[in-house]
Coordinates of C-alpha atoms in Angstrom, one line a residue:
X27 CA -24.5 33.2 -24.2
X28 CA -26.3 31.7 -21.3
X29 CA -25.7 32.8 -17.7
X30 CA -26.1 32.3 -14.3
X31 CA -25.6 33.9 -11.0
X32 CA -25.6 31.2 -8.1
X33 CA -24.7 34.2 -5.2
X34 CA -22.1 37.2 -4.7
X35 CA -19.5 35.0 -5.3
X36 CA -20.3 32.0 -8.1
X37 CA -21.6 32.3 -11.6
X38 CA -21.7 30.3 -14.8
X39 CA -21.5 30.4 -18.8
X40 CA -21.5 28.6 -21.4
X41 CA -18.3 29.4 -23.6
X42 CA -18.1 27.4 -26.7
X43 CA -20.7 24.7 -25.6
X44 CA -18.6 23.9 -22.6
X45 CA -20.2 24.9 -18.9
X46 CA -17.2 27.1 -17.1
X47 CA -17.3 28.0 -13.5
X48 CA -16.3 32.0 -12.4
X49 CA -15.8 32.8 -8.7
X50 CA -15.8 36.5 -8.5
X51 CA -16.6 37.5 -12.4
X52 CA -13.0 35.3 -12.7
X53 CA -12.9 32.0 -14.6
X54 CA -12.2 29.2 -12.3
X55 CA -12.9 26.2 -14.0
X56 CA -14.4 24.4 -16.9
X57 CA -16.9 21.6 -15.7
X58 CA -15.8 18.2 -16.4
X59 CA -18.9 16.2 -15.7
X60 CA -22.2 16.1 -14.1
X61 CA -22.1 13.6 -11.3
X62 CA -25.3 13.7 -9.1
X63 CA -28.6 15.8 -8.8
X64 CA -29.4 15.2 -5.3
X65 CA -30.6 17.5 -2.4
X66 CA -29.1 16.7 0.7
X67 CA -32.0 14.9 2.4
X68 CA -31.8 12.7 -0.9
X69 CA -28.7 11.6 0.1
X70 CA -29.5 10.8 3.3
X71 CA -32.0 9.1 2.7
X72 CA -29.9 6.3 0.4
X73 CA -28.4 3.6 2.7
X74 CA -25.0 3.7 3.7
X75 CA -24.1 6.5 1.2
X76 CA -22.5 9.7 2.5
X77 CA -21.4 11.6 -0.1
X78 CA -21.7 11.7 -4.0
X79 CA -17.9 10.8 -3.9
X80 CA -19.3 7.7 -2.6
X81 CA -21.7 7.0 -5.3
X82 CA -19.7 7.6 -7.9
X83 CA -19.0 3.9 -9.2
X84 CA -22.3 3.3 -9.5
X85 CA -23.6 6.2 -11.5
X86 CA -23.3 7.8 -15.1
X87 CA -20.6 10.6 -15.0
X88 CA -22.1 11.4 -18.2
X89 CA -19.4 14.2 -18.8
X90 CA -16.2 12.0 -17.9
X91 CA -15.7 10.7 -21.3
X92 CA -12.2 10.8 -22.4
X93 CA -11.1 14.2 -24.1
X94 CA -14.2 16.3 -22.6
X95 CA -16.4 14.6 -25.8
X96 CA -19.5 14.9 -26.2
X97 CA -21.8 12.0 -24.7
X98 CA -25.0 12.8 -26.3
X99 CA -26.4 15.8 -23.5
X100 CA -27.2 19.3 -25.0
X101 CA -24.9 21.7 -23.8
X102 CA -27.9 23.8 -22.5
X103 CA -29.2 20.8 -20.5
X104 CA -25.9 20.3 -19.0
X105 CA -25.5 23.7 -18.3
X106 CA -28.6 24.3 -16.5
X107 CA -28.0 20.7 -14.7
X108 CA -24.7 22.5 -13.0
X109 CA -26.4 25.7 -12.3
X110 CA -29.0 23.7 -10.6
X111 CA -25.6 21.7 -8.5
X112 CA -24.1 24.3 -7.5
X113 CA -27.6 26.6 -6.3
X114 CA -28.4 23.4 -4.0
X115 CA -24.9 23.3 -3.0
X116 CA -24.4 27.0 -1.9
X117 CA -27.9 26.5 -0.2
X118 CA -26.8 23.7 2.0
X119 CA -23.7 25.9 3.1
X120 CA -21.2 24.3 0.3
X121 CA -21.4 20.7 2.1
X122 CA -19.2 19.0 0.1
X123 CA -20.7 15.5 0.1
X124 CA -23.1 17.2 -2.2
X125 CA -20.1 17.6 -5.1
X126 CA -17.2 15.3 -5.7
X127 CA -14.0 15.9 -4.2
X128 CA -12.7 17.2 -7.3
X129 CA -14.6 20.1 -7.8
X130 CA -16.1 20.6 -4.2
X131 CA -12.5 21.6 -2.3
X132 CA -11.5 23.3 -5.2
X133 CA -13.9 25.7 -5.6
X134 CA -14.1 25.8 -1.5
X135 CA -10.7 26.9 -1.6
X136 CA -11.2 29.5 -4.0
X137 CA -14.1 30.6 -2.6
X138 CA -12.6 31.7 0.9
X139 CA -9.6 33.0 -1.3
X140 CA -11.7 35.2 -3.0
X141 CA -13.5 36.4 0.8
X142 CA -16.6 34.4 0.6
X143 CA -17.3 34.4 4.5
X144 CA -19.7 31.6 4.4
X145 CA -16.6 29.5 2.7
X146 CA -13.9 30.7 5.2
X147 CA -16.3 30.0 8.2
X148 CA -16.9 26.0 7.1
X149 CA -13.4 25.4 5.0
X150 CA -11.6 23.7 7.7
X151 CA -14.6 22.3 9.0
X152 CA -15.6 20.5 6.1
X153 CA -12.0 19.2 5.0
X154 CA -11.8 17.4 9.0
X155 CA -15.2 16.2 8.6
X156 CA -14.7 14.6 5.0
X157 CA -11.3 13.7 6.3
X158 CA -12.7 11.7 9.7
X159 CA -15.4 10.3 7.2
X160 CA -12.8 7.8 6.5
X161 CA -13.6 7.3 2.8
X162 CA -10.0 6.5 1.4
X163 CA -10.4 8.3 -1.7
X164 CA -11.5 11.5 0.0
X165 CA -8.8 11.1 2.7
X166 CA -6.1 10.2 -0.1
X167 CA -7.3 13.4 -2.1
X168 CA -7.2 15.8 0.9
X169 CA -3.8 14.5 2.0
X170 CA -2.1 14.8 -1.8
X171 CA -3.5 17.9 -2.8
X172 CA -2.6 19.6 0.4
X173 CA -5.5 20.4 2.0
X174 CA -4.4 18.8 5.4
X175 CA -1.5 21.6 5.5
X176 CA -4.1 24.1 6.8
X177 CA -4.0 22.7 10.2
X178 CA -2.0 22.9 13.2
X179 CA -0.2 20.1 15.0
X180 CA -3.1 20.0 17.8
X181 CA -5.9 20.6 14.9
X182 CA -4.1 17.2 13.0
X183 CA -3.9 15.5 16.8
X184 CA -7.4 15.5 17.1
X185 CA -8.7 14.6 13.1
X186 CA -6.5 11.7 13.4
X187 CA -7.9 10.2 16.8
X188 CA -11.4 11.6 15.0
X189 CA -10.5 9.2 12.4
X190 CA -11.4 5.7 13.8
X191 CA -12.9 4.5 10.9
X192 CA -9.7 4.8 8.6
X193 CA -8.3 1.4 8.6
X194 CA -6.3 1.1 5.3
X195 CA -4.8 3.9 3.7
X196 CA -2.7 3.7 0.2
X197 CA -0.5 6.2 -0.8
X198 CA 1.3 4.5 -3.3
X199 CA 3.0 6.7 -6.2
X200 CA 3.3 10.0 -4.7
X201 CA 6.2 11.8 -3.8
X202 CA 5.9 13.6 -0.2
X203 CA 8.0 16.6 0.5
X204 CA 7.6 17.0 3.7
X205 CA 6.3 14.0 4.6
X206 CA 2.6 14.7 5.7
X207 CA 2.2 15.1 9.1
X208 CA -1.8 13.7 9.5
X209 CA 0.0 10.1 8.4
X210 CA 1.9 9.7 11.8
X211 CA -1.3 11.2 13.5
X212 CA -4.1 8.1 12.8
X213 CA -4.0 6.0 15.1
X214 CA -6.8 4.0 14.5
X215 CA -4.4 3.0 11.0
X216 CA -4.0 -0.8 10.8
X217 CA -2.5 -1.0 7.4
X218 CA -0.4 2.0 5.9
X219 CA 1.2 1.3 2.0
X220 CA 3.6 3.9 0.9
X221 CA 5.5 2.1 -2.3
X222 CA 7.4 4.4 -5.0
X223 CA 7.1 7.4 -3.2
X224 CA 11.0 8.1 -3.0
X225 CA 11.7 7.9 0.5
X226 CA 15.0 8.0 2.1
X227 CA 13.5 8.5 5.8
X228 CA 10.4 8.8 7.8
X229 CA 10.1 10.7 10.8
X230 CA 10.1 9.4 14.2
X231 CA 6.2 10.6 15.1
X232 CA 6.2 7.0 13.0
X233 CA 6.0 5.3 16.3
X234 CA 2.7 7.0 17.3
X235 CA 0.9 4.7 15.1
X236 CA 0.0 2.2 17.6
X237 CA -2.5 0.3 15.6
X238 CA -1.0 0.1 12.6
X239 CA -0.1 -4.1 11.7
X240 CA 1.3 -3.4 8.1
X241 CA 3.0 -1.2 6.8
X242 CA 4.9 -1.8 2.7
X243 CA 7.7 1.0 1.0
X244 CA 8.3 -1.1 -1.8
X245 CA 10.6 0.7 -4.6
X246 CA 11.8 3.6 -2.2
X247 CA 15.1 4.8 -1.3
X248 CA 16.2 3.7 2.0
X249 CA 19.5 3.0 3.0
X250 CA 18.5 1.7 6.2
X251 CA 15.4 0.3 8.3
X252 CA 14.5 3.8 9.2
X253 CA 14.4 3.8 13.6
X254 CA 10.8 4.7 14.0
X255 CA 9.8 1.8 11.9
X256 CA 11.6 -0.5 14.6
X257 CA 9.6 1.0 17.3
X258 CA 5.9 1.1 15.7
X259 CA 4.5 -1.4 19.0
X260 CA 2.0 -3.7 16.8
X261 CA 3.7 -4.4 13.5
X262 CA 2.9 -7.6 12.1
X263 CA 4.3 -7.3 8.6
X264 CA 6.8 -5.1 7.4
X265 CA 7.4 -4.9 3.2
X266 CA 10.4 -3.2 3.0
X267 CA 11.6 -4.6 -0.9
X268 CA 13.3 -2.8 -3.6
X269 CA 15.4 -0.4 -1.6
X270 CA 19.1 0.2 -0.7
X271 CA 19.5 -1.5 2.2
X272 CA 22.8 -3.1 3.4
X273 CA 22.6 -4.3 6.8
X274 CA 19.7 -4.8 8.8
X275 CA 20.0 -3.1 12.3
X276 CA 20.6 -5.4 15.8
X277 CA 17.7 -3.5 17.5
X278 CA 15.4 -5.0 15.0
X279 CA 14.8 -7.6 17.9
X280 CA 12.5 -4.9 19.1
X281 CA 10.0 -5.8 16.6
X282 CA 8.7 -8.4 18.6
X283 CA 5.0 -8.7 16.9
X284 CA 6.5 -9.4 13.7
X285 CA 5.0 -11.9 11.5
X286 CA 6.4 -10.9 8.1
X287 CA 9.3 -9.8 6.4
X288 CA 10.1 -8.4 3.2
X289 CA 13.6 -7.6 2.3
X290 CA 14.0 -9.1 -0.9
X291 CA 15.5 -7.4 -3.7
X292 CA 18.1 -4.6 -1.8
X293 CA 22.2 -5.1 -0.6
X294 CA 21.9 -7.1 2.4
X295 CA 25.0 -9.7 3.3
X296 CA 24.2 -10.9 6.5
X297 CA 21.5 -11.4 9.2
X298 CA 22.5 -9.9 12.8
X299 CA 22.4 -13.0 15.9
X300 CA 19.4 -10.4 17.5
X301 CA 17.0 -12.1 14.9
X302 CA 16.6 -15.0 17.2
X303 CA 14.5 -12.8 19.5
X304 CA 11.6 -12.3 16.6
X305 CA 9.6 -15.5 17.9
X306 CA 7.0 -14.8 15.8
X307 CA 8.6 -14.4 13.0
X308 CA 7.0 -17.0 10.4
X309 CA 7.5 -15.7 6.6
X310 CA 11.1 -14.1 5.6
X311 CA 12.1 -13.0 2.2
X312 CA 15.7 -12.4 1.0
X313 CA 15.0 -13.4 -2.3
X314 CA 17.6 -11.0 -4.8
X315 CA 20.6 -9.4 -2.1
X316 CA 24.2 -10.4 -1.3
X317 CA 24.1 -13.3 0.9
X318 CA 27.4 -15.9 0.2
X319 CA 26.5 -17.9 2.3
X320 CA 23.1 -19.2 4.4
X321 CA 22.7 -17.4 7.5
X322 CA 23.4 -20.0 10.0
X323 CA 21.0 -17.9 12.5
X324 CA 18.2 -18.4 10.4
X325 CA 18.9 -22.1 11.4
X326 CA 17.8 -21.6 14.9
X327 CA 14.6 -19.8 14.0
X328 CA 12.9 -22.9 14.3
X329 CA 9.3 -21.6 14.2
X330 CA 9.8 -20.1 10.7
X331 CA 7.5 -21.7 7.9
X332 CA 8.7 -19.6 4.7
X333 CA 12.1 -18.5 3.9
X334 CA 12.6 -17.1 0.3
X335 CA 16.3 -16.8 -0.1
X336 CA 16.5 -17.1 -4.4
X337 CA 18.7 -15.4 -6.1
X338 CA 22.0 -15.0 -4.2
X339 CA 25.2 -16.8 -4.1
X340 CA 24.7 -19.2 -1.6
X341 CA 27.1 -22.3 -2.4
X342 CA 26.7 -24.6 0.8
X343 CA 23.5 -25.2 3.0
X344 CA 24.7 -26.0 6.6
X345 CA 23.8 -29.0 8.2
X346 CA 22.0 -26.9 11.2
X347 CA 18.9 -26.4 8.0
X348 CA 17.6 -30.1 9.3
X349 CA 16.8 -27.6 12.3
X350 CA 14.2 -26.1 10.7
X351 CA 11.3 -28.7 11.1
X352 CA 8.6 -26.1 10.9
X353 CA 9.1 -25.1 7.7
X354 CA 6.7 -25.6 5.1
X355 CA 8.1 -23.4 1.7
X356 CA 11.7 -22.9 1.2
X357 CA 12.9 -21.1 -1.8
X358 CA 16.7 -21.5 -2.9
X359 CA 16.8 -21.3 -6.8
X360 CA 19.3 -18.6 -8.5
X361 CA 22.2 -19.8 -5.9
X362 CA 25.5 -21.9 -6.7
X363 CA 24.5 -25.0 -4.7
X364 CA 26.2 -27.9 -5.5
X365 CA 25.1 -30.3 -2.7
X366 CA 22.3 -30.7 -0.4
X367 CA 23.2 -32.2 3.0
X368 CA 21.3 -35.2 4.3
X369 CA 20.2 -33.1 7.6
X370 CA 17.6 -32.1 4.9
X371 CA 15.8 -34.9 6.2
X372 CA 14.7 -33.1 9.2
X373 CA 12.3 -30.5 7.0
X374 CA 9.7 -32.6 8.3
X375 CA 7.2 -30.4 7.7
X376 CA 8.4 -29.1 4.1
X377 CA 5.7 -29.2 1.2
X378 CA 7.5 -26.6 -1.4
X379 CA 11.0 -26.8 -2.0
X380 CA 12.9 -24.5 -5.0
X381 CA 16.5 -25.2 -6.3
X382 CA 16.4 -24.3 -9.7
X383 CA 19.4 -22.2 -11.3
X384 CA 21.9 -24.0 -9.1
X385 CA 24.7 -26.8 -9.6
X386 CA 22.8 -29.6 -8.4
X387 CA 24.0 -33.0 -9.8
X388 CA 22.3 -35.2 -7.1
X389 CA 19.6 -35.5 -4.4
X390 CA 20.4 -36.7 -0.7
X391 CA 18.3 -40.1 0.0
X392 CA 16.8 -37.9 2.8
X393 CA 14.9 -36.0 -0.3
X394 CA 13.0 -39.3 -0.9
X395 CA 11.7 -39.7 2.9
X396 CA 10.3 -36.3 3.3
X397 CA 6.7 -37.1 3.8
X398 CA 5.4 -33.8 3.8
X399 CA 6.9 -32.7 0.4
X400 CA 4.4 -31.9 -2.3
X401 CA 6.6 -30.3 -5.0
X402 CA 10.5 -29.7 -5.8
X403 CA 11.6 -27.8 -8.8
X404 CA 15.0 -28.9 -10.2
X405 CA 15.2 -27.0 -13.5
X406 CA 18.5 -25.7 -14.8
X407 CA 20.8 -27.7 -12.7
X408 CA 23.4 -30.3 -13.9
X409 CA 21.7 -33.4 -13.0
X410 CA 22.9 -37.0 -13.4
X411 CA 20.4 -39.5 -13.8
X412 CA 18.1 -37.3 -14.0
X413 CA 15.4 -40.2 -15.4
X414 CA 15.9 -42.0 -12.5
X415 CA 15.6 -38.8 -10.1
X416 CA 11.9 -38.3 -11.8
X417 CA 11.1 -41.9 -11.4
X418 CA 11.6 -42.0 -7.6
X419 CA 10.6 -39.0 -6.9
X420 CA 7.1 -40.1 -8.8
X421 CA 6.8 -43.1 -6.7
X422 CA 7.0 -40.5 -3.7
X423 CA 4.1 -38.9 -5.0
X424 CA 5.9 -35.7 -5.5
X425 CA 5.0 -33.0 -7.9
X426 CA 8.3 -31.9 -10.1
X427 CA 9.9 -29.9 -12.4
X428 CA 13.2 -31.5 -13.8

């Protein structure tokens, strides 16, 4: 049975043809594949490259075949290629750009467990150096597997304004309990996606995140538009669909960046009158909620360009929609619309227009003079003359689906 001694604290066998890590004459881990074979200066010297954890689309993990199966390396070979790793790695002070993130804070971990002084001098020090790298899988793995709990409110203060380079971070699928405290600490963030990760709340350090200009929680849990949200200074767009929601708060007129909103798909019935002060406000989905009738406010945000309202049980369209002269897409299938009024007309700059799934039997003249209009879809509606609908609205030069 092969062996190897790295130092005091590392060794490695071969058990059953399969390379197994011990820290301290304990097994630690079985070794899933060779990555790189690279000195640190190597690395260096390659352009742009930081870490293997960089590199590792573009090389052969020759030992990350599904089910641990053999690729066609001698067992031997293999093992002597991760005594070799780990030697240089231990001799360059367990830098962990020189292993992937997988292994590297693992075994870093264990190591200053087990009293290894070099590894409890550099633990921290490498997890906020990798972490203010700003490689998003090395951030995403330090922040899921915990590794950011090892520091203090002032130590996470610092790695986040450290950070500058961390733009876009996805955290997507992961359920935080608590929620991680680094998050509301980068403030060099511009876009933050936190979908189906069961949240009911976010804390109110939210509002730190001064750079941050998007932020989704798709498929959460959130009975309302969580305060801190309201109060992030820069927010551009705000995906807040597939959750709970039932009303949507008056202060929301805080948000004053706002470009767009997501809401579709939750419990909402009405819009408050405060939405008038989102002037920049130009995409608005409320595709899927509770709605019985068009919000007449919406009529007075002339500036708005998409309005997705599908699938709700809208039966009348005020005559204050000819208002909207700015809008270019407006989506209204799914409803109980009988009648469109002729202030339609004034959609003067409408391209896409959706009514499908409603009662439609005829179109307003107005329908015919909109210059701007590219495409209607009619499907599923009660129509009466429906040839001659198709006819005229050819001659108009308008794309359909009848």
């Amino acid at each position: 049975m092969a062996k190897f001694r790295v130092n005091d604290f590392i060794s490695l066998r071969i058990i059953k043809n399969e390379t197994v890590i011990y820290v301290r004459g304990e097994k630690f881990i079985q070794c899933s594949y060779i990555l790189l074979r690279k000195n640190l200066d190597e690395i260096k010297e390659l352009e742009s490259i930081e870490s293997v954890d960089e590199m590792e689309g573009q090389l052969d993990k020759h030992m990350e075949a599904s089910g641990g199966e053999n690729v066609g390396i001698p067992p031997e070979t293999e093992f002597w290629a991760h005594c070799s790793n780990l030697q240089v790695w231990a001799e360059n002070q367990y830098d962990t750009r020189m292993l992937h993130r997988n292994l590297a804070f693992p075994l870093l971990k264990r190591l200053t467990e087990a009293g290894d002084p070099v590894a409890r001098r550099v633990f921290k020090e490498e997890i906020a150096q990798r972490f203010e790298s700003g490689f998003e899988p090395v951030v995403k793995f330090l922040i899921i597997e915990g590794y950011m709990e090892y520091f203090s409110s002032d130590e996470l203060d610092v790695i986040g304004e450290n950070s500058s380079s961390l733009k876009n971070l996805d955290l997507s699928d992961r359920e935080f309990e608590p929620f991680p405290e680094i998050i509301t600490n980068l403030r060099h963030l511009e876009k933050l996606i936190l979908n189906h990760s069961w949240l009911i709340t976010l804390p109110t350090s939210m509002s730190r995140l001064h750079s941050l200009q998007t932020l989704s929680l798709g498929y959460n849990r959130f009975l309302v538009i969580p305060e801190s949200i309201i109060h992030i200074p820069n927010l551009t767009a705000l995906l807040l669909y597939h959750n709970q929601l039932r009303t949507i708060p008056d202060n929301i007129e805080n948000m004053r960046h706002i470009q767009h909103l997501s809401l579709h798909d939750n419990q909402i019935q009405t819009i408050p009158d405060s939405f008038i002060n989102l002037r920049d406000l130009t995409f608005l989905n409320l595709d899927n909620n509770q709605f019985k009738e068009f919000p007449e406010i919406l009529t007075k945000l002339t500036w708005l360009e998409t309005i997705d309202i599908n699938r709700n049980q809208i039966d009348v369209l005020p005559d204050s929609i000819g208002n909207l002269s700015r809008i270019r897409v407006l989506e209204l299938s799914g409803n109980n619309i009988a009648n469109l009024p002729e202030a339609i007309g004034g959609l003067t700059s409408l391209e896409y227009l959706w009514l499908e799934d409603n009662q439609i039997q005829t179109l307003p003249e107005a329908i015919y003079h909109l210059s701007s209009l590219k495409f209607i879809a009619l499907r599923n509606n009660p129509l009466k003359n429906k040839n001659e609908i198709k006819e005229r609205l050819l001659n108009c030069g308008v794309e359909f689906k009848v």
